[in-house]
Amino acid sequence: MRVHDGASDAAGASTAPDTAGGPGVGDARHVYDAVILAGGRAERLGGRDKPGMLVGGRSLVERVAAAVPDAARLVVVGPRRAEPAHAVFTREDPPGSGPIPALRAALPEVSAPWVALLAGDMPFLRPAHIAALSRAARAAGTGAVLVDAEGRPQWLAGMWAVPPLTRALDAYRGRSLRGLLGPLEPATVRPPADPGGMAAWFDCDTMDDLQRAREALAAAGNGDPMNVLAEWTTRMCQELGIDPERVDRDRILDLTKEVAHGVARPAAPLTAYLLGLAEGAGTAPADAVERITRLAREWQREN
């Protein structure tokens, strides 16, 4: 595989028309669709809805979707959710069975000649990275993938020509993306890190990964909604006489998102208020957040 240095492409890719052929972000003649795989089991997160977890005030899957704003169609393989609102949702059979069945479920929804294949847990992926992949894929003819600092291909961060991908998938009987995509001999792109030191291919598999991503986005600033939340949390703590160190903001936001999705949107702020009352009264159990999250999921299944 030929390695492209993505320093110029990924750091400052232009959206000017790409006249040389192949996919090109910002050029209507080079149309691509995007597929986000968001239906895994998230075993290292205790089976939580990983793509729906908040990082920097937005869910992981929303952040990945923001990296492909020019996609003609956005296909999300995973449970239906409110966001991204413009996405087409589909499910692998059976749910949680892996990336190959997920790709099989997604490709019938793809109509563009090129497709970006992305994991639903990469909060630092940017449109410039997709543009760099597009140019490298055009040069290779079949596709391109990002590589990490050690040069390892990241198979869920790539751009692919749909006809050869479809033929390969039809003939493939294995279970790994490497086994499917490697023989297509894609170009590779090594992107630079974000100013905060986070790589485009960084994914959130564990709670430590999530915390690291949250801290990096909070430190980066740049008008991120999480900075507004941080300022508002501090102001509210001052008004209410609460130690800010006691407020696990992201955990509460994750909880209210679970309740809004599993019960009803108005139930989310009410739940946070009731939890606050219980905390203040000293009656909330130590695992109150986990209990309420479990209750919201049971409510969704039962109703």
Coordinates of C-alpha atoms in Angstrom, one line a residue:
M1 CA 0.0 0.0 0.0
R2 CA 1.3 3.4 -0.9
V3 CA 1.4 5.9 2.0
H4 CA 0.3 9.5 1.5
D5 CA 1.6 12.1 3.9
G6 CA -1.7 13.8 4.9
A7 CA 0.0 16.7 6.6
S8 CA -1.1 19.2 4.0
D9 CA -4.3 17.5 2.9
A10 CA -5.8 16.8 6.3
A11 CA -4.6 19.9 8.0
G12 CA -5.9 22.4 5.4
A13 CA -7.7 20.6 2.6
S14 CA -9.4 22.8 0.2
T15 CA -13.1 22.4 -0.8
A16 CA -12.3 23.7 -4.3
P17 CA -13.5 21.5 -7.2
D18 CA -11.4 18.5 -7.8
T19 CA -11.1 18.3 -11.6
A20 CA -8.8 15.3 -11.8
G21 CA -11.5 12.7 -11.3
G22 CA -12.5 10.5 -8.4
P23 CA -14.2 11.6 -5.1
G24 CA -13.6 15.2 -4.0
V25 CA -15.2 16.9 -1.0
G26 CA -17.0 20.0 -2.1
D27 CA -17.3 18.9 -5.8
A28 CA -20.8 17.9 -6.8
R29 CA -19.4 15.9 -9.8
H30 CA -17.6 13.5 -7.5
V31 CA -20.4 12.3 -5.3
Y32 CA -19.8 10.0 -2.3
D33 CA -22.1 8.5 0.3
A34 CA -21.1 7.8 3.9
V35 CA -21.7 4.8 6.0
I36 CA -21.2 4.9 9.8
L37 CA -21.1 1.7 11.7
A38 CA -22.8 2.3 15.0
G39 CA -24.3 -1.0 16.1
G40 CA -21.5 -2.8 18.0
R41 CA -21.8 -4.4 21.3
A42 CA -19.5 -2.0 23.2
E43 CA -18.5 -4.7 25.6
R44 CA -15.7 -2.7 27.1
L45 CA -18.3 0.0 27.9
G46 CA -20.6 -2.4 29.6
G47 CA -22.9 -2.7 26.7
R48 CA -23.8 1.0 26.8
D49 CA -24.9 3.0 23.7
K50 CA -21.4 4.0 22.8
P51 CA -22.3 6.0 19.6
G52 CA -24.8 8.0 21.7
M53 CA -22.4 8.9 24.4
L54 CA -21.5 12.6 24.7
V55 CA -18.1 14.0 24.0
G56 CA -17.8 17.8 24.0
G57 CA -21.5 18.3 24.2
R58 CA -22.3 16.1 21.1
S59 CA -22.8 12.4 20.7
L60 CA -20.0 10.4 19.1
V61 CA -22.0 9.5 16.1
E62 CA -23.0 13.1 15.5
R63 CA -19.3 14.1 15.6
V64 CA -18.5 11.5 13.0
A65 CA -21.4 12.6 10.8
A66 CA -20.1 16.2 11.0
A67 CA -16.9 14.9 9.2
V68 CA -19.0 14.1 6.1
P69 CA -21.2 17.1 5.5
D70 CA -20.9 16.8 1.7
A71 CA -22.0 13.1 1.6
A72 CA -24.9 12.7 -0.8
R73 CA -26.5 10.2 1.6
L74 CA -25.6 9.3 5.2
V75 CA -26.3 5.7 6.2
V76 CA -26.0 4.7 9.9
V77 CA -25.9 1.0 10.7
G78 CA -27.3 0.7 14.2
P79 CA -30.3 1.5 16.4
R80 CA -32.5 4.3 15.1
R81 CA -31.9 7.5 17.0
A82 CA -32.9 11.2 16.8
E83 CA -29.5 12.3 15.5
P84 CA -28.2 12.6 12.9
A85 CA -31.7 13.7 11.7
H86 CA -30.9 13.3 8.0
A87 CA -29.5 9.8 8.2
V88 CA -30.9 6.6 6.7
F89 CA -30.8 3.9 9.4
T90 CA -30.5 0.2 8.8
R91 CA -29.4 -2.8 11.0
E92 CA -27.1 -5.7 10.5
D93 CA -28.5 -9.2 10.8
P94 CA -28.3 -10.2 13.6
P95 CA -27.7 -6.9 15.5
G96 CA -24.2 -6.7 16.9
S97 CA -22.8 -9.4 14.6
G98 CA -19.9 -7.4 13.4
P99 CA -18.6 -5.0 10.7
I100 CA -19.0 -7.4 7.7
P101 CA -22.7 -8.0 8.2
A102 CA -23.1 -4.3 8.9
L103 CA -21.5 -3.4 5.6
R104 CA -23.7 -5.9 3.8
A105 CA -26.7 -4.1 5.3
A106 CA -25.4 -0.7 4.4
L107 CA -24.3 -1.1 0.8
P108 CA -27.9 -1.6 -0.6
E109 CA -28.6 1.9 0.7
V110 CA -25.5 3.4 -1.1
S111 CA -26.1 4.8 -4.6
A112 CA -23.0 7.0 -5.1
P113 CA -19.9 5.7 -6.9
W114 CA -17.7 6.2 -3.8
V115 CA -18.4 5.5 -0.1
A116 CA -16.7 6.7 3.1
L117 CA -16.7 3.8 5.6
L118 CA -16.4 5.1 9.1
A119 CA -16.6 3.9 12.7
G120 CA -19.2 5.7 14.9
D121 CA -16.8 6.5 17.7
M122 CA -14.1 8.7 16.2
P123 CA -14.6 12.3 17.7
F124 CA -11.6 13.8 16.0
L125 CA -12.4 12.9 12.4
R126 CA -12.7 16.1 10.3
P127 CA -13.9 17.0 6.8
A128 CA -10.3 17.7 5.9
H129 CA -9.4 14.0 6.7
I130 CA -12.2 12.9 4.4
A131 CA -10.9 15.2 1.7
A132 CA -7.4 13.7 2.0
L133 CA -8.9 10.2 1.8
S134 CA -10.8 11.2 -1.3
R135 CA -7.7 12.4 -3.2
A136 CA -5.7 9.3 -2.2
A137 CA -8.6 7.0 -3.2
R138 CA -8.8 8.7 -6.6
A139 CA -5.1 8.1 -7.1
A140 CA -5.3 4.4 -6.1
G141 CA -8.5 3.7 -8.0
T142 CA -10.0 1.4 -5.4
G143 CA -9.8 3.2 -2.1
A144 CA -7.8 4.7 0.7
V145 CA -7.5 4.3 4.5
L146 CA -6.1 6.3 7.4
V147 CA -3.1 4.8 9.2
D148 CA -2.1 5.3 12.8
A149 CA 1.3 6.5 14.1
E150 CA 2.7 3.0 13.6
G151 CA 1.5 2.7 10.0
R152 CA -1.4 0.3 10.8
P153 CA -4.4 0.7 8.5
Q154 CA -7.6 1.9 10.2
W155 CA -10.1 -0.1 8.2
L156 CA -13.0 1.9 9.6
A157 CA -11.7 5.2 8.4
G158 CA -11.6 5.0 4.7
M159 CA -13.0 5.9 1.3
W160 CA -13.8 3.2 -1.2
A161 CA -14.9 2.8 -4.9
V162 CA -18.3 1.1 -4.6
P163 CA -18.1 -1.4 -7.6
P164 CA -14.9 -3.2 -6.5
L165 CA -16.0 -3.1 -2.9
T166 CA -19.3 -4.7 -3.8
R167 CA -17.6 -7.4 -5.8
A168 CA -15.2 -8.1 -3.0
L169 CA -18.0 -8.3 -0.5
D170 CA -20.1 -10.6 -2.6
A171 CA -17.2 -13.1 -2.9
Y172 CA -16.0 -12.7 0.8
R173 CA -16.8 -15.4 3.3
G174 CA -14.6 -14.2 6.2
R175 CA -15.4 -11.9 9.2
S176 CA -12.6 -9.3 9.3
L177 CA -12.5 -6.0 7.5
R178 CA -8.8 -6.5 6.9
G179 CA -9.5 -9.7 5.0
L180 CA -12.1 -7.9 2.9
L181 CA -10.4 -4.6 2.3
G182 CA -6.7 -5.4 2.3
P183 CA -6.8 -7.2 -1.1
L184 CA -8.2 -4.1 -2.7
E185 CA -4.7 -2.5 -2.1
P186 CA -5.9 0.9 -0.9
A187 CA -3.6 3.9 -0.6
T188 CA -2.9 4.9 2.9
V189 CA -3.0 8.4 4.4
R190 CA -1.1 9.4 7.6
P191 CA -3.0 12.5 8.9
P192 CA -1.4 14.9 11.4
A193 CA -2.7 15.2 14.9
D194 CA -5.2 17.8 16.0
P195 CA -3.8 20.9 17.8
G196 CA -4.7 19.1 21.0
G197 CA -2.6 16.1 20.0
M198 CA -5.5 13.8 19.2
A199 CA -5.4 11.8 16.0
A200 CA -8.2 11.4 13.5
W201 CA -8.3 7.7 14.0
F202 CA -8.6 7.9 17.8
D203 CA -11.6 5.8 18.8
C204 CA -13.4 5.6 22.1
D205 CA -13.5 1.9 23.2
T206 CA -13.3 2.5 27.0
M207 CA -14.4 5.0 29.6
D208 CA -10.8 6.1 29.8
D209 CA -10.8 6.8 26.0
L210 CA -14.0 8.8 26.5
Q211 CA -12.6 10.8 29.3
R212 CA -9.4 11.5 27.3
A213 CA -11.5 12.7 24.4
R214 CA -13.6 14.9 26.6
E215 CA -10.6 16.5 28.2
A216 CA -8.9 17.1 24.9
L217 CA -12.0 18.8 23.4
A218 CA -12.5 20.9 26.6
A219 CA -8.9 22.0 26.5
A220 CA -9.0 22.9 22.8
G221 CA -11.8 25.3 23.1
N222 CA -12.6 26.8 19.7
G223 CA -16.2 27.6 20.7
D224 CA -17.0 24.0 21.5
P225 CA -20.4 23.7 23.3
M226 CA -18.7 22.0 26.2
N227 CA -17.0 25.2 27.1
V228 CA -20.4 26.9 27.4
L229 CA -21.5 24.0 29.6
A230 CA -18.4 24.3 31.7
E231 CA -18.9 28.0 32.3
W232 CA -22.6 27.5 33.0
T233 CA -21.9 24.7 35.4
T234 CA -19.4 26.8 37.3
R235 CA -21.8 29.7 37.5
M236 CA -24.7 27.5 38.7
C237 CA -22.4 25.9 41.3
Q238 CA -21.5 29.3 42.6
E239 CA -25.2 30.3 42.8
L240 CA -26.3 27.1 44.6
G241 CA -23.3 26.7 46.9
I242 CA -22.1 23.4 45.3
D243 CA -18.6 22.3 45.0
P244 CA -17.9 22.0 41.2
E245 CA -15.7 19.0 41.8
R246 CA -18.7 17.0 42.9
V247 CA -20.5 17.6 39.5
D248 CA -19.8 14.8 37.0
R249 CA -21.3 16.8 34.1
D250 CA -20.7 14.3 31.3
R251 CA -22.1 11.4 33.3
I252 CA -25.3 13.4 33.9
L253 CA -25.5 14.4 30.3
D254 CA -25.2 10.7 29.3
L255 CA -27.9 9.8 31.8
T256 CA -30.4 12.4 30.5
K257 CA -29.7 11.4 26.9
E258 CA -30.6 7.8 27.9
V259 CA -33.8 8.9 29.5
A260 CA -34.7 11.2 26.6
H261 CA -34.2 8.3 24.2
G262 CA -35.8 5.6 26.2
V263 CA -38.7 7.4 27.9
A264 CA -39.4 10.9 26.6
R265 CA -37.6 14.1 26.1
P266 CA -39.4 16.0 28.9
A267 CA -38.4 13.1 31.3
A268 CA -34.7 14.0 30.9
P269 CA -34.6 17.3 32.8
L270 CA -37.2 16.0 35.3
T271 CA -35.0 13.0 36.0
A272 CA -31.9 15.2 36.5
Y273 CA -34.0 17.4 38.9
L274 CA -35.2 14.4 40.9
L275 CA -31.8 12.9 41.1
G276 CA -30.5 16.3 42.4
L277 CA -33.2 16.3 45.1
A278 CA -32.3 12.8 46.2
E279 CA -28.6 13.7 46.3
G280 CA -29.3 16.7 48.4
A281 CA -31.5 14.7 50.7
G282 CA -28.9 12.0 51.0
T283 CA -31.3 9.3 49.8
A284 CA -29.7 8.6 46.4
P285 CA -27.9 5.3 46.3
A286 CA -24.3 5.2 45.2
D287 CA -25.2 3.6 41.9
A288 CA -28.2 5.9 41.2
V289 CA -27.0 6.8 37.7
E290 CA -26.6 3.2 36.7
R291 CA -30.0 2.3 38.2
I292 CA -31.8 5.1 36.4
T293 CA -30.0 4.2 33.1
R294 CA -31.1 0.6 33.5
L295 CA -34.7 1.7 34.3
A296 CA -34.8 3.9 31.2
R297 CA -33.7 1.0 29.0
E298 CA -36.2 -1.4 30.5
W299 CA -38.9 1.3 30.0
Q300 CA -38.1 1.5 26.3
R301 CA -38.2 -2.3 25.9
E302 CA -41.5 -2.5 27.8
N303 CA -43.2 0.4 26.1

